[in-house]
PDB file of C-alpha atoms in Angstrom:
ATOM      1  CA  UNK A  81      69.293 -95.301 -67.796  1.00 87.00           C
ATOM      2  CA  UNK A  82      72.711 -95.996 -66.240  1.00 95.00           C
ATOM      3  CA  UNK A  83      74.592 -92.898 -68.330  1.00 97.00           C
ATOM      4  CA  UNK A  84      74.314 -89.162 -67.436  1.00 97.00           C
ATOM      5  CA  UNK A  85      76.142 -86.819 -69.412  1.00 97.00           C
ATOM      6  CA  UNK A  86      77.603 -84.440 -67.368  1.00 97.00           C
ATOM      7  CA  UNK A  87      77.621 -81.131 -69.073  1.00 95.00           C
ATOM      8  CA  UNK A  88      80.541 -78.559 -68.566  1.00 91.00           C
ATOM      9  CA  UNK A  89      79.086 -74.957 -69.310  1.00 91.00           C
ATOM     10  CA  UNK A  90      81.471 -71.986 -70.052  1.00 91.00           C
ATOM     11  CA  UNK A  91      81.456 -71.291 -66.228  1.00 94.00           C
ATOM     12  CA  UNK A  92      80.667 -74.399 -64.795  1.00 94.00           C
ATOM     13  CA  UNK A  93      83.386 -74.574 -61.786  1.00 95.00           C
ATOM     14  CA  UNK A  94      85.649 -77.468 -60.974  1.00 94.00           C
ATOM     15  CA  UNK A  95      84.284 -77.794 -57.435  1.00 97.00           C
ATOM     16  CA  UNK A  96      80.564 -78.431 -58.885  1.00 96.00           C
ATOM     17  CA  UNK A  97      81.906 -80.553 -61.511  1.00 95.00           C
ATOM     18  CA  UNK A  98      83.893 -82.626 -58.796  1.00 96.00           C
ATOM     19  CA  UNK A  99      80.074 -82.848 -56.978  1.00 97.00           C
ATOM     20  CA  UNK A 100      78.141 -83.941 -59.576  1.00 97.00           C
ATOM     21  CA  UNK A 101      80.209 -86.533 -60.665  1.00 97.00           C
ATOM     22  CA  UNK A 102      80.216 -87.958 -57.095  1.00 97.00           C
ATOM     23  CA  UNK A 103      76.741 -88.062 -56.783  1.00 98.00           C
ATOM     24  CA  UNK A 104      76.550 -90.025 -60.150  1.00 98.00           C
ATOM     25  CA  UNK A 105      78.839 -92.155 -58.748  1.00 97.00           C
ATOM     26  CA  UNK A 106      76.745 -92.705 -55.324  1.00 98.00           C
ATOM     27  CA  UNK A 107      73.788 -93.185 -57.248  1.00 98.00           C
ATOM     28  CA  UNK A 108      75.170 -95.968 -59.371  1.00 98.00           C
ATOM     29  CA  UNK A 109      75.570 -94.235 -62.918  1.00 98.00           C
ATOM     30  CA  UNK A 110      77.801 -93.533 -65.497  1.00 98.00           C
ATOM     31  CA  UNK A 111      78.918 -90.280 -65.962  1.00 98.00           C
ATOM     32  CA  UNK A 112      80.877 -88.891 -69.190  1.00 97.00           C
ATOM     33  CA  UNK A 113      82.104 -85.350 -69.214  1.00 95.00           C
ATOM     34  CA  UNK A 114      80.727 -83.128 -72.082  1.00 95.00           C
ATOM     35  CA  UNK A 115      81.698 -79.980 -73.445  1.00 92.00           C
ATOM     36  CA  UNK A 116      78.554 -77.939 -73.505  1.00 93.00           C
ATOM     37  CA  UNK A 117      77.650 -77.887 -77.472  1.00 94.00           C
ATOM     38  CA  UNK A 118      74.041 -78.465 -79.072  1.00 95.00           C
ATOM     39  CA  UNK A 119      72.509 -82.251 -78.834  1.00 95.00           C
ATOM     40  CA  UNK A 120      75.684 -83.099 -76.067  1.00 95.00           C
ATOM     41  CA  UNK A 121      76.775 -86.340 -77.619  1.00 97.00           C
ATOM     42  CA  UNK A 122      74.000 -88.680 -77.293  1.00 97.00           C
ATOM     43  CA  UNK A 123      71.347 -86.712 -79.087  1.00 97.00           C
ATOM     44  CA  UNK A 124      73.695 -84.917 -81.851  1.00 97.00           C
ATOM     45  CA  UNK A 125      74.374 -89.090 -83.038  1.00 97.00           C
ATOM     46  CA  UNK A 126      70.600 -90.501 -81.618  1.00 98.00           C
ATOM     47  CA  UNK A 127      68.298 -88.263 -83.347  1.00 98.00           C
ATOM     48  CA  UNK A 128      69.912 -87.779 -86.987  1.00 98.00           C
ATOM     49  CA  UNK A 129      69.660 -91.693 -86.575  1.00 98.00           C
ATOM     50  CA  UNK A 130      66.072 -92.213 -85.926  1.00 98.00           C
ATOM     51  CA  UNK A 131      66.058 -89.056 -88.527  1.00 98.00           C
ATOM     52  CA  UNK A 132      67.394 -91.218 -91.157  1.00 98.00           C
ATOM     53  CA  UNK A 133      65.475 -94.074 -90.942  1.00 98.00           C
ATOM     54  CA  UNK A 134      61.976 -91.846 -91.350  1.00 98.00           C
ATOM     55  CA  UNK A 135      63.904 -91.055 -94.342  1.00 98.00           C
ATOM     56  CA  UNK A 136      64.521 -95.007 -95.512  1.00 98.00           C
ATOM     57  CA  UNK A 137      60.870 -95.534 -94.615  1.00 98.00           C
ATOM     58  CA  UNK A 138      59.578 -92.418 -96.612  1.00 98.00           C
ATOM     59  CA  UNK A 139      61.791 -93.119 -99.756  1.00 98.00           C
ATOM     60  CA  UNK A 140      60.364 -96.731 -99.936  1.00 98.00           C
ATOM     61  CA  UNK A 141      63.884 -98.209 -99.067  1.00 98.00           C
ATOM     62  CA  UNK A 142      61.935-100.602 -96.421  1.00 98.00           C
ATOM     63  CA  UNK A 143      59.334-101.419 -94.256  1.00 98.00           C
ATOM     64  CA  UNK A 144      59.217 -99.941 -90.457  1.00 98.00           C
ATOM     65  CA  UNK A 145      60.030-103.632 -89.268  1.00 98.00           C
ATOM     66  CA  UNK A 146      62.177-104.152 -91.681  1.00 98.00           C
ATOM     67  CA  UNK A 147      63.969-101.305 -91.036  1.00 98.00           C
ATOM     68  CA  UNK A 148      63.390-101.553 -87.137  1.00 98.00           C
ATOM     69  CA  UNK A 149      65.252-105.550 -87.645  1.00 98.00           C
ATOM     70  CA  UNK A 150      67.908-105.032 -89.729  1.00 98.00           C
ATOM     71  CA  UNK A 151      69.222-102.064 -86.814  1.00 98.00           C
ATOM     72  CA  UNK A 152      68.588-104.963 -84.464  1.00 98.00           C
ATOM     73  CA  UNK A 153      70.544-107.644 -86.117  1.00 98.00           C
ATOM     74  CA  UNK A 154      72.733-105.502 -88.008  1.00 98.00           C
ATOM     75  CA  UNK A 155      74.148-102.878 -85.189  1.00 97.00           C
ATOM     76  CA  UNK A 156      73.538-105.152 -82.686  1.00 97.00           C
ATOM     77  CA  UNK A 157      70.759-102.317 -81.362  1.00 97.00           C
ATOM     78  CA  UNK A 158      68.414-103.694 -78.861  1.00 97.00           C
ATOM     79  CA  UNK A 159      65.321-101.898 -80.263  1.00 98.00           C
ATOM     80  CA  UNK A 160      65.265-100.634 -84.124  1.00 98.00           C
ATOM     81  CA  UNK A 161      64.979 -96.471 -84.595  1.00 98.00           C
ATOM     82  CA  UNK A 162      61.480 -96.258 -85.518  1.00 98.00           C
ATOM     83  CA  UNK A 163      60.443 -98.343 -82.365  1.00 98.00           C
ATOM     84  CA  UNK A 164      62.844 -95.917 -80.044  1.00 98.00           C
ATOM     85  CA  UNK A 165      61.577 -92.806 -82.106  1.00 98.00           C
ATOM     86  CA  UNK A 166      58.230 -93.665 -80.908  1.00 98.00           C
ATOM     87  CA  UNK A 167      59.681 -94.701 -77.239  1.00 98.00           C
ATOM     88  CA  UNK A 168      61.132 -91.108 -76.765  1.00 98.00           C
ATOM     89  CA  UNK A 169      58.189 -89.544 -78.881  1.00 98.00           C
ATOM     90  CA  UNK A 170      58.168 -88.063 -82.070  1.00 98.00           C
ATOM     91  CA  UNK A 171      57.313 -84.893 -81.062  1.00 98.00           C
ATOM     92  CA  UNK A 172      60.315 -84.929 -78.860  1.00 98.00           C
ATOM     93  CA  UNK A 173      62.545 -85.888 -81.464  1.00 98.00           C
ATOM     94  CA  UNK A 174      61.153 -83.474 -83.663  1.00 98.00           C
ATOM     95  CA  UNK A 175      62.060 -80.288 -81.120  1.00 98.00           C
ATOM     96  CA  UNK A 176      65.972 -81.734 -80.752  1.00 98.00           C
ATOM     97  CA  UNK A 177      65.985 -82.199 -84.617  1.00 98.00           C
ATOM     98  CA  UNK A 178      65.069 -78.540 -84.877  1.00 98.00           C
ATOM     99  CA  UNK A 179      67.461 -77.449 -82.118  1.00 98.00           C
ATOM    100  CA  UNK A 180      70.121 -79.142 -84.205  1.00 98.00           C
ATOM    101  CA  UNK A 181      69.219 -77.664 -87.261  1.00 98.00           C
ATOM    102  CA  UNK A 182      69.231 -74.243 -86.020  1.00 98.00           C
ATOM    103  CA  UNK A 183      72.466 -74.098 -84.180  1.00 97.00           C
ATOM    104  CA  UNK A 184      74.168 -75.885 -86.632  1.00 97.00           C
ATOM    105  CA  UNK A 185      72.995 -74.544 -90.027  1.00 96.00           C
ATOM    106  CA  UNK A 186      73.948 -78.357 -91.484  1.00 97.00           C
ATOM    107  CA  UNK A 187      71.250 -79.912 -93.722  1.00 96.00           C
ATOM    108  CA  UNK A 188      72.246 -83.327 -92.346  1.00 96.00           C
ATOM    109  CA  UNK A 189      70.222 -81.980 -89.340  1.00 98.00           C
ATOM    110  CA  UNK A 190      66.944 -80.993 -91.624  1.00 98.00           C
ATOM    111  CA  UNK A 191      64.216 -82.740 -89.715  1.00 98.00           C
ATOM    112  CA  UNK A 192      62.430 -85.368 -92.522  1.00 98.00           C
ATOM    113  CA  UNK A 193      58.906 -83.831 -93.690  1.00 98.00           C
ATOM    114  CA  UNK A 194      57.495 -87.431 -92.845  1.00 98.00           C
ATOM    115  CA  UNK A 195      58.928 -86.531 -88.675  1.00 98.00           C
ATOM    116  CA  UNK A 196      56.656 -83.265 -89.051  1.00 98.00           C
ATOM    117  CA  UNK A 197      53.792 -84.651 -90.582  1.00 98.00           C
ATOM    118  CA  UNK A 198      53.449 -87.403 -88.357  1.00 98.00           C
ATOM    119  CA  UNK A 199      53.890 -84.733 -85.354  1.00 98.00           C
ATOM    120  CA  UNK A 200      51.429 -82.552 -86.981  1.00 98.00           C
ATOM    121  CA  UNK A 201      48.878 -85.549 -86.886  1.00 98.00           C
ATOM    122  CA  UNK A 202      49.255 -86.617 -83.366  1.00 98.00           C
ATOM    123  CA  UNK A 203      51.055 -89.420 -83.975  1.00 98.00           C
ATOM    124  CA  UNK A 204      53.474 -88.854 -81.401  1.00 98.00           C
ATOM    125  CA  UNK A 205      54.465 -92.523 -80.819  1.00 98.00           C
ATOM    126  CA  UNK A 206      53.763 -94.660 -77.389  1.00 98.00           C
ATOM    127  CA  UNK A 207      52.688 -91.767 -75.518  1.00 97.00           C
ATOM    128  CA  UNK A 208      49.443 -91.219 -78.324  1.00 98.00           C
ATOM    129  CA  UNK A 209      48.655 -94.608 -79.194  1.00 97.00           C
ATOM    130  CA  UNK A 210      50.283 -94.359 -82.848  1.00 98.00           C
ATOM    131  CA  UNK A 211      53.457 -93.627 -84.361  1.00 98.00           C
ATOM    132  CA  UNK A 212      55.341 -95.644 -86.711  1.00 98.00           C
ATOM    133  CA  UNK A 213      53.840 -98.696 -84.494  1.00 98.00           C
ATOM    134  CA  UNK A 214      50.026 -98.894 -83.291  1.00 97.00           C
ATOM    135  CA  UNK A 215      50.061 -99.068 -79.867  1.00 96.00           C
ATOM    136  CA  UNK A 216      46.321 -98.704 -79.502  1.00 91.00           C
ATOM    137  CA  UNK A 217      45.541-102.605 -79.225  1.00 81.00           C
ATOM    138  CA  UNK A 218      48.055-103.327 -76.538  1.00 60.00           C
TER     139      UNK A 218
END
């Protein structure tokens, strides 16, 4: 990953602010300043994402590659949200989900029954061998 999000607590000095974004700088990354808030910036947008389409696949809107394609062609994404769900592992985006949905009290952040299920089965994604993909025969 080329980004880091460089996260300003309530304390965080200038002088270790200064530091850190030099040494993403020496080690070739991209740092963006963030306020210190629940999710940062690319989780709080990420996760309700891949949240959503669980959503569109539970409601019978469309198919996981169907879904997965038409974020490809249609956002110019280079892999759809189901297939990054189960890159960063459902379980994973499960716990942020929750996170969200606690500090913010919003029911936009209400993790999808399907997302808990699925946890609740194992089906974790890549690292379990099934997800929304099957990743057993590879």
């Amino acid at each position: 990953m080329k980004l880091v999000e460089v996260i300003s607590g309530q304390f965080t000095s200038e002088q270790t602010l200064q530091t850190t974004l030099t040494l993403c700088e020496q080690l070739g990354k991209t740092a963006v300043r963030v306020s210190e808030a629940p999710g940062f910036v690319v989780n709080r947008i990420l996760i309700p994402m891949i949240n959503e389409a669980i959503g569109e696949y539970a409601d019978g809107v469309a198919t996981v590659e169907e879904i997965d394609t038409a974020m490809q062609l249609g956002a110019n994404h280079p892999m759809g949200p189901l297939a990054l769900g189960d890159f960063i592992g459902l379980d994973v985006c499960l716990a942020i989900m929750e996170v969200l949905n606690n500090e913010y009290a919003d029911p936009k952040y209400r993790p999808h029954p399907l997302l808990r299920k699925m946890v609740r089965a194992g089906q974790l994604g890549r690292k379990s061998g099934k997800g929304f993909y099957d990743y057993s025969k590879k």
